[in-house]
Coordinates of C-alpha atoms and ligand atoms in Angstrom, one line a residue:
X1 CA -18.0 16.0 -26.3
X2 CA -15.4 13.8 -25.4
X3 CA -15.3 12.9 -21.7
X4 CA -13.9 10.0 -19.7
X5 CA -16.3 8.3 -17.6
X6 CA -15.4 5.8 -14.7
X7 CA -18.0 3.2 -13.9
X8 CA -17.6 2.1 -10.6
X9 CA -20.5 -0.6 -9.6
X10 CA -19.4 -1.7 -6.3
X11 CA -21.8 -4.3 -4.9
X12 CA -25.2 -6.2 -4.6
X13 CA -27.8 -4.3 -7.0
X14 CA -25.0 -1.7 -7.5
X15 CA -23.6 -4.0 -10.4
X16 CA -27.6 -4.4 -11.6
X17 CA -28.4 -0.8 -11.9
X18 CA -25.2 0.7 -12.8
X19 CA -25.2 -1.6 -15.9
X20 CA -28.4 0.0 -17.0
X21 CA -27.0 3.3 -16.3
X22 CA -24.0 2.9 -18.4
X23 CA -26.5 2.2 -21.4
X24 CA -28.4 5.2 -21.1
X25 CA -25.5 7.4 -21.3
X26 CA -24.1 5.0 -24.1
X27 CA -27.6 5.9 -26.0
X28 CA -27.3 10.0 -25.3
X29 CA -24.0 9.8 -26.8
X30 CA -25.0 8.0 -29.9
X31 CA -28.2 10.3 -29.8
X32 CA -26.1 13.7 -29.8
X33 CA -22.8 12.9 -31.2
X34 CA -20.6 12.5 -28.0
X35 CA -17.9 10.6 -27.3
X36 CA -17.8 8.7 -23.8
X37 CA -14.8 6.6 -23.1
X38 CA -15.2 4.1 -20.4
X39 CA -13.2 2.5 -17.8
X40 CA -14.4 0.6 -14.9
X41 CA -12.9 0.1 -11.0
X42 CA -13.7 -1.7 -7.9
X43 CA -14.7 -0.5 -4.5
X44 CA -16.3 -2.1 -1.8
X45 CA -16.8 -5.9 -0.8
X46 CA -15.7 -6.6 -4.2
X47 CA -12.4 -4.6 -4.1
X48 CA -11.6 -6.3 -0.5
X49 CA -12.2 -10.1 -2.1
X50 CA -9.8 -9.4 -5.1
X51 CA -7.1 -7.1 -3.2
X52 CA -7.9 -7.1 0.9
X53 CA -8.4 -3.3 0.3
X54 CA -11.9 -1.5 -0.1
X55 CA -10.5 1.4 -1.9
X56 CA -7.5 -0.2 -4.2
X57 CA -5.1 2.6 -5.2
X58 CA -5.5 1.4 -8.9
X59 CA -9.2 2.4 -8.5
X60 CA -8.7 5.9 -6.7
X61 CA -6.3 6.4 -9.3
X62 CA -8.7 6.0 -12.0
X63 CA -11.4 8.1 -10.4
X64 CA -8.9 11.1 -9.7
X65 CA -8.1 10.6 -13.7
X66 CA -11.8 10.4 -14.9
X67 CA -14.1 13.4 -15.7
X68 CA -16.9 12.0 -13.8
X69 CA -18.1 8.8 -11.9
X70 CA -21.1 6.7 -12.3
X71 CA -21.3 4.7 -8.9
X72 CA -23.2 2.1 -8.2
X73 CA -23.5 1.0 -4.1
X74 CA -21.1 -0.8 -1.7
X75 CA -22.4 -3.0 1.3
X76 CA -22.1 -6.8 2.2
X77 CA -24.3 -8.7 4.8
X78 CA -21.2 -10.4 6.1
X79 CA -20.3 -6.8 7.4
X80 CA -23.6 -5.7 8.7
X81 CA -23.8 -8.4 11.1
X82 CA -19.9 -7.9 12.2
X83 CA -19.6 -4.6 13.6
X84 CA -16.3 -5.2 14.5
X85 CA -14.8 -6.2 11.4
X86 CA -11.6 -3.9 10.8
X87 CA -11.6 -3.9 6.9
X88 CA -15.3 -2.7 5.7
X89 CA -16.8 -1.8 2.5
X90 CA -17.9 1.4 3.5
X91 CA -14.4 2.5 4.4
X92 CA -13.8 2.7 0.5
X93 CA -16.7 5.0 0.2
X94 CA -16.0 7.3 2.9
X95 CA -12.0 7.6 1.6
X96 CA -13.3 7.9 -1.9
X97 CA -15.4 11.3 -0.9
X98 CA -12.3 12.4 1.2
X99 CA -9.7 11.7 -1.5
X100 CA -11.8 13.5 -3.9
X101 CA -12.5 16.5 -1.7
X102 CA -16.2 15.7 -2.4
X103 CA -17.7 18.0 0.4
X104 CA -21.5 18.5 -1.0
X105 CA -24.1 15.9 -1.5
X106 CA -26.9 17.1 -3.6
X107 CA -30.1 15.2 -3.4
X108 CA -32.9 16.3 -5.6
X109 CA -36.4 14.8 -4.3
X110 CA -39.1 15.2 -7.0
X111 CA -42.1 13.4 -6.9
X112 CA -42.6 12.1 -10.3
X113 CA -46.8 12.7 -10.9
X114 CA -47.5 9.2 -11.8
X115 CA -46.0 7.9 -8.5
X116 CA -48.0 9.8 -6.2
X117 CA -49.8 6.8 -5.1
X118 CA -46.8 4.9 -4.2
X119 CA -45.9 7.1 -1.3
X120 CA -47.2 6.4 2.3
X121 CA -47.6 10.1 2.1
X122 CA -51.2 11.5 1.3
X123 CA -51.2 12.7 -2.5
X124 CA -52.8 16.2 -1.2
X125 CA -49.9 16.5 0.8
X126 CA -47.2 15.6 -1.9
X127 CA -48.1 17.1 -5.1
X128 CA -45.8 19.6 -6.5
X129 CA -43.0 18.5 -3.7
X130 CA -39.5 19.5 -5.2
X131 CA -36.6 19.6 -2.2
X132 CA -33.1 19.8 -3.3
X133 CA -30.9 18.7 -0.4
X134 CA -27.3 19.6 0.3
X135 CA -25.5 17.6 2.5
X136 CA -21.9 18.1 3.9
X137 CA -20.2 15.1 3.3
X138 CA -16.5 15.4 4.6
X139 CA -16.7 16.3 8.3
X140 CA -19.1 15.6 11.3
X141 CA -19.2 12.7 13.6
X142 CA -18.4 10.5 11.0
X143 CA -14.8 11.7 10.5
X144 CA -14.0 12.9 14.0
X145 CA -11.9 11.0 16.6
X146 CA -13.5 7.9 17.8
X147 CA -12.9 5.1 20.2
X148 CA -13.6 3.3 23.3
X149 CA -12.7 4.2 27.1
X150 CA -13.3 2.1 30.3
X151 CA -12.5 -1.2 29.3
X152 CA -14.5 -0.9 25.9
X153 CA -17.8 0.1 28.3
X154 CA -17.8 3.7 26.8
X155 CA -17.5 4.6 23.2
X156 CA -17.3 7.9 21.7
X157 CA -17.6 9.7 18.2
X158 CA -16.3 13.7 18.0
X159 CA -18.3 16.0 15.9
X160 CA -16.1 18.4 14.2
X161 CA -16.8 21.6 12.0
X162 CA -14.5 24.0 10.5
X163 CA -16.0 27.6 9.3
X164 CA -14.3 27.2 6.0
X165 CA -16.2 23.8 5.8
X166 CA -19.7 25.2 6.5
X167 CA -19.0 28.3 4.4
X168 CA -18.1 26.2 1.1
X169 CA -21.0 24.4 1.2
X170 CA -23.1 27.2 2.2
X171 CA -22.3 29.1 -1.0
X172 CA -23.1 26.0 -3.2
X173 CA -26.5 25.7 -1.2
X174 CA -27.2 29.3 -1.8
X175 CA -26.2 29.5 -5.2
X176 CA -28.5 26.7 -6.1
X177 CA -31.5 28.3 -4.3
X178 CA -30.8 31.6 -6.8
X179 CA -31.9 29.1 -9.8
X180 CA -35.0 28.0 -8.0
X181 CA -37.7 29.4 -5.6
X182 CA -35.1 31.2 -3.7
X183 CA -35.6 29.6 -0.1
X184 CA -33.1 28.2 1.6
X185 CA -33.3 26.2 4.9
X186 CA -30.6 25.3 6.9
X187 CA -30.8 22.7 9.5
X188 CA -28.9 22.2 12.7
X189 CA -29.8 21.4 16.5
X190 CA -28.2 25.0 17.3
X191 CA -30.0 24.8 20.9
X192 CA -27.8 22.0 21.9
X193 CA -24.8 21.3 20.0
X194 CA -21.8 23.3 19.6
X195 CA -21.1 22.4 15.8
X196 CA -24.5 23.5 15.0
X197 CA -24.1 26.9 16.5
X198 CA -20.9 27.3 14.3
X199 CA -23.0 26.2 11.6
X200 CA -25.8 28.6 12.2
X201 CA -23.5 31.3 12.7
X202 CA -22.0 31.1 9.2
X203 CA -25.1 30.3 7.4
X204 CA -26.3 33.9 8.9
X205 CA -23.1 35.8 7.8
X206 CA -23.2 34.4 4.2
X207 CA -26.7 35.1 3.8
X208 CA -25.9 38.7 3.9
X209 CA -24.2 38.1 0.4
X210 CA -27.6 37.0 -1.1
X211 CA -30.1 39.3 -0.1
X212 CA -32.4 37.8 -3.0
X213 CA -32.7 34.4 -0.8
X214 CA -34.9 34.0 1.9
X215 CA -33.4 32.3 4.9
X216 CA -35.0 30.2 7.6
X217 CA -33.4 28.2 10.5
X218 CA -34.7 24.9 11.4
X219 CA -34.1 22.2 14.3
X220 CA -33.4 18.9 13.1
X221 CA -36.0 17.1 15.0
X222 CA -38.8 20.0 13.7
X223 CA -37.8 19.3 10.3
X224 CA -38.3 15.8 10.5
X225 CA -41.5 16.3 11.3
X226 CA -42.1 19.2 8.4
X227 CA -40.9 16.9 6.0
X228 CA -43.6 14.8 6.4
X229 CA -46.4 17.5 7.4
X230 CA -45.7 19.8 4.6
X231 CA -43.1 19.0 2.3
X232 CA -43.7 21.8 -0.4
X233 CA -42.7 24.4 2.0
X234 CA -39.2 23.3 1.6
X235 CA -37.0 24.2 -1.6
X236 CA -33.4 24.2 -0.7
X237 CA -32.6 22.0 2.4
X238 CA -28.6 22.4 3.5
X239 CA -27.5 20.3 6.5
X240 CA -24.4 18.6 8.2
X241 CA -23.5 15.3 7.4
X242 CA -25.2 13.3 9.9
X243 CA -29.0 15.2 10.0
X244 CA -28.4 15.1 6.1
X245 CA -28.0 11.2 5.9
X246 CA -31.0 10.7 7.9
X247 CA -33.1 13.2 6.7
X248 CA -32.7 12.3 3.0
X249 CA -33.4 8.7 3.7
X250 CA -37.0 10.4 5.4
X251 CA -37.4 12.3 2.2
X252 CA -37.0 9.2 -0.2
X253 CA -40.3 8.3 1.1
X254 CA -42.0 11.4 -0.5
X255 CA -40.4 10.2 -4.2
X256 CA -41.8 6.7 -3.2
X257 CA -38.7 4.7 -3.1
X258 CA -35.2 4.9 -2.6
X259 CA -35.3 3.0 -5.9
X260 CA -36.2 6.3 -7.5
X261 CA -33.4 8.7 -6.0
X262 CA -30.0 10.2 -7.8
X263 CA -27.5 11.9 -6.0
X264 CA -24.6 13.8 -6.9
X265 CA -21.5 14.0 -4.9
X266 CA -19.5 17.3 -5.8
X267 CA -16.4 19.4 -4.8
X268 CA -14.0 21.0 -6.4
X269 CA -12.6 17.5 -8.9
X270 CA -14.2 14.7 -10.1
X271 CA -18.1 14.6 -9.4
X272 CA -19.5 11.3 -8.3
X273 CA -23.2 10.5 -9.3
X274 CA -25.0 7.3 -7.3
X275 CA -28.4 6.3 -6.5
X276 CA -29.2 7.2 -2.8
X277 CA -30.1 3.2 -2.2
X278 CA -27.6 1.1 -0.7
X279 CA -26.5 -2.6 -1.9
X280 CA -29.7 -4.2 -1.0
X281 CA -28.9 -7.9 -0.7
X282 CA -32.3 -9.0 -0.2
X283 CA -32.8 -8.5 -3.7
X284 CA -29.5 -9.0 -5.4
X285 CA -29.7 -11.3 -7.9
X286 CA -33.2 -11.2 -8.5
X287 CA -33.3 -8.8 -11.5
X288 CA -35.7 -7.0 -9.8
X289 CA -34.0 -3.7 -8.5
X290 CA -35.4 -0.5 -9.9
X291 CA -32.7 0.8 -12.1
X292 CA -34.4 4.8 -12.4
X293 CA -32.2 6.0 -9.5
X294 CA -29.1 5.0 -11.3
X295 CA -30.7 6.3 -14.5
X296 CA -31.6 9.7 -12.9
X297 CA -28.0 9.8 -11.6
X298 CA -26.4 9.7 -15.3
X299 CA -28.9 12.6 -15.8
X300 CA -27.5 14.8 -12.9
X301 CA -23.8 13.7 -14.1
X302 CA -24.5 15.1 -17.8
X303 CA -25.9 18.4 -16.1
X304 CA -23.7 19.2 -13.2
X305 CA -19.9 17.6 -14.4
X306 CA -20.4 17.9 -18.4
X307 CA -23.1 21.0 -18.3
X308 CA -25.2 19.0 -20.9
X309 CA -28.8 20.0 -19.8
X310 CA -30.5 19.2 -22.6
X311 CA -29.3 15.8 -22.6
X312 CA -29.9 15.3 -18.9
X313 CA -33.8 16.5 -19.6
X314 CA -34.2 14.1 -22.3
X315 CA -33.4 11.3 -19.8
X316 CA -35.9 12.8 -17.1
X317 CA -38.5 12.9 -19.5
X318 CA -38.0 9.4 -21.1
X319 CA -38.0 8.2 -17.8
X320 CA -41.4 10.1 -16.8
X321 CA -42.7 8.7 -19.9
X322 CA -42.1 5.2 -18.9
X323 CA -43.9 5.8 -15.6
X324 CA -46.8 7.4 -17.6
X325 CA -46.9 4.6 -19.6
X326 CA -47.8 2.3 -16.7
X327 CA -44.5 0.6 -16.3
X328 CA -43.0 0.0 -12.8
X329 CA -40.7 -2.1 -10.9
X330 CA -41.9 -3.9 -7.7
X331 CA -41.2 -1.3 -5.4
X332 CA -42.9 1.4 -6.9
X333 CA -45.9 -0.6 -7.9
X334 CA -49.3 -0.6 -6.3
X335 CA -52.6 -2.8 -6.0
X336 CA -53.8 -1.3 -9.0
X337 CA -50.7 -1.9 -11.2
X338 CA -51.7 -4.6 -13.8
X339 CA -49.2 -7.6 -13.4
X340 CA -47.8 -7.3 -17.2
X341 CA -46.7 -3.8 -16.3
X342 CA -44.4 -4.8 -13.7
X343 CA -41.1 -5.0 -15.2
X344 CA -37.5 -6.1 -14.0
X345 CA -34.4 -4.4 -14.0
X346 CA -33.4 -4.8 -17.6
X347 CA -36.9 -4.7 -19.1
X348 CA -37.2 -1.1 -17.0
X349 CA -34.0 0.1 -18.4
X350 CA -35.2 -1.1 -22.0
X351 CA -38.6 1.0 -21.8
X352 CA -36.2 4.0 -20.7
X353 CA -34.1 3.5 -23.7
X354 CA -36.5 3.3 -26.1
X355 CA -37.7 6.6 -25.3
X356 CA -34.6 8.7 -25.5
Ligands
NAD1 P1 -30.7 -0.5 0.9 O1 -30.9 0.9 0.5 O2 -29.7 -1.4 0.5 O3 -32.1 -1.2 1.0 C1 -33.2 -0.7 2.0 C2 -34.4 -1.6 1.4 O4 -34.8 -0.8 -0.1 C3 -34.6 -3.1 0.8 O5 -35.6 -3.8 1.1 C4 -33.9 -3.0 -0.5 O6 -34.4 -4.3 -1.2 C5 -35.2 -1.7 -1.3 N1 -34.2 -1.0 -2.2 C6 -32.9 -0.4 -2.4 N2 -32.8 -0.2 -3.3 C7 -33.7 -0.7 -4.3 C8 -33.8 -0.6 -5.7 N3 -33.3 -0.1 -6.9 N4 -34.9 -1.3 -6.1 C9 -36.1 -1.8 -5.4 N5 -35.7 -2.0 -4.1 C10 -34.6 -0.9 -3.4 O7 -30.2 -0.2 2.6 P2 -29.7 -1.3 3.3 O8 -30.5 -2.4 3.3 O9 -30.2 -0.5 4.8 O10 -28.4 -1.5 3.7 C11 -28.1 -2.7 2.4 C12 -26.3 -2.5 2.6 O11 -26.2 -1.5 1.6 C13 -25.7 -2.3 3.7 O12 -24.3 -2.8 3.5 C14 -25.5 -1.0 3.8 O13 -24.1 -0.9 4.7 C15 -25.1 -0.4 2.4 N6 -25.4 0.8 2.0 C16 -24.5 1.3 1.4 C17 -25.2 2.3 0.9 C18 -24.2 3.2 -0.7 O14 -23.1 2.5 -1.0 N7 -23.9 4.7 -0.6 C19 -26.1 3.5 1.1 C20 -26.7 2.8 2.1 C21 -26.6 1.6 2.1

């Protein structure tokens, strides 16, 4: 198979982990006889520094032309401490999602058995948990009208959803549930929020088309509790942008670390595959970032955008084998991990490459 893959490392540890993710794609191409043609593009703080724009037109053009994108992260402490900065790295990310029509963010939350001890949740509650989140990505409070009034002393952000926006992600989530344990949980706050009432109405209307999928509706506050109390009760979860943002970070603790979780953002065009973590400036440049989320993002890319399930499974199995062999990065090590088994970013990548 011949495909164009755009590498967009972005900021901070995005640069470090995406380099490892790319090596894994290279190894897969060599092993299975595929031809992956790479290009690279700027986004985020590095793009602002180079061009003044968090998503330069040249990057956007390359994104639109590519078959899939392996993405790192955006962000820089300079902007985190200056909420009034007009040009910001995350504007690049939001615009990319909008321009590429990426309306569904998929986050598989699956715990590798070897990491049961790395989570702050008890192993007996976690074992076997396997959740697939669908977070809506282009609507909600992030994209509605926002501003200040009363001399700046009152602020507002408008949340908006259309029936069409809810329908298209609902169908993706129902389709996925069909290929899994056939359970769908839709999360909203329909007791108080109008967009949530529309959300629930639409999910109920689509559910009729999927009689084989069992649907439940949960409020977001109850879901936050249930994810910790009984994560195994969930199969596919579908929710709006803001709720999904928060719940998926919470759920990352089920997997033991943000450094383990991959995500796919898909829509009608090019898909973007990225770790769920940010640019982590507290560890940037130290060579200790966990590259497994980027490696697992590469696996998702092969599976979802190119339909290369076998290649994808080879990567996941290699990660599993590395963990079984006892290797850990610092974020997923625990008190029982021997110092010799605690690896940096590149060494961890090498262990995975060897097992592919
Ligand atoms: P973060 O995910 O960057 O880091 C949170 C914590 O997890 C940090 O202690 C970090 O060291 C650790 N961590 C994250 N990824 C890790 C990895 N691969 N290996 C080991 N440890 C890891 O979140 P934050 O600190 O809230 O944000 C830092 C910056 O990232 C901010 O500028 C924020 O805006 C940005 N951000 C970007 C994205 C994105 O690009 N999609 C997502 C979240 C945050």
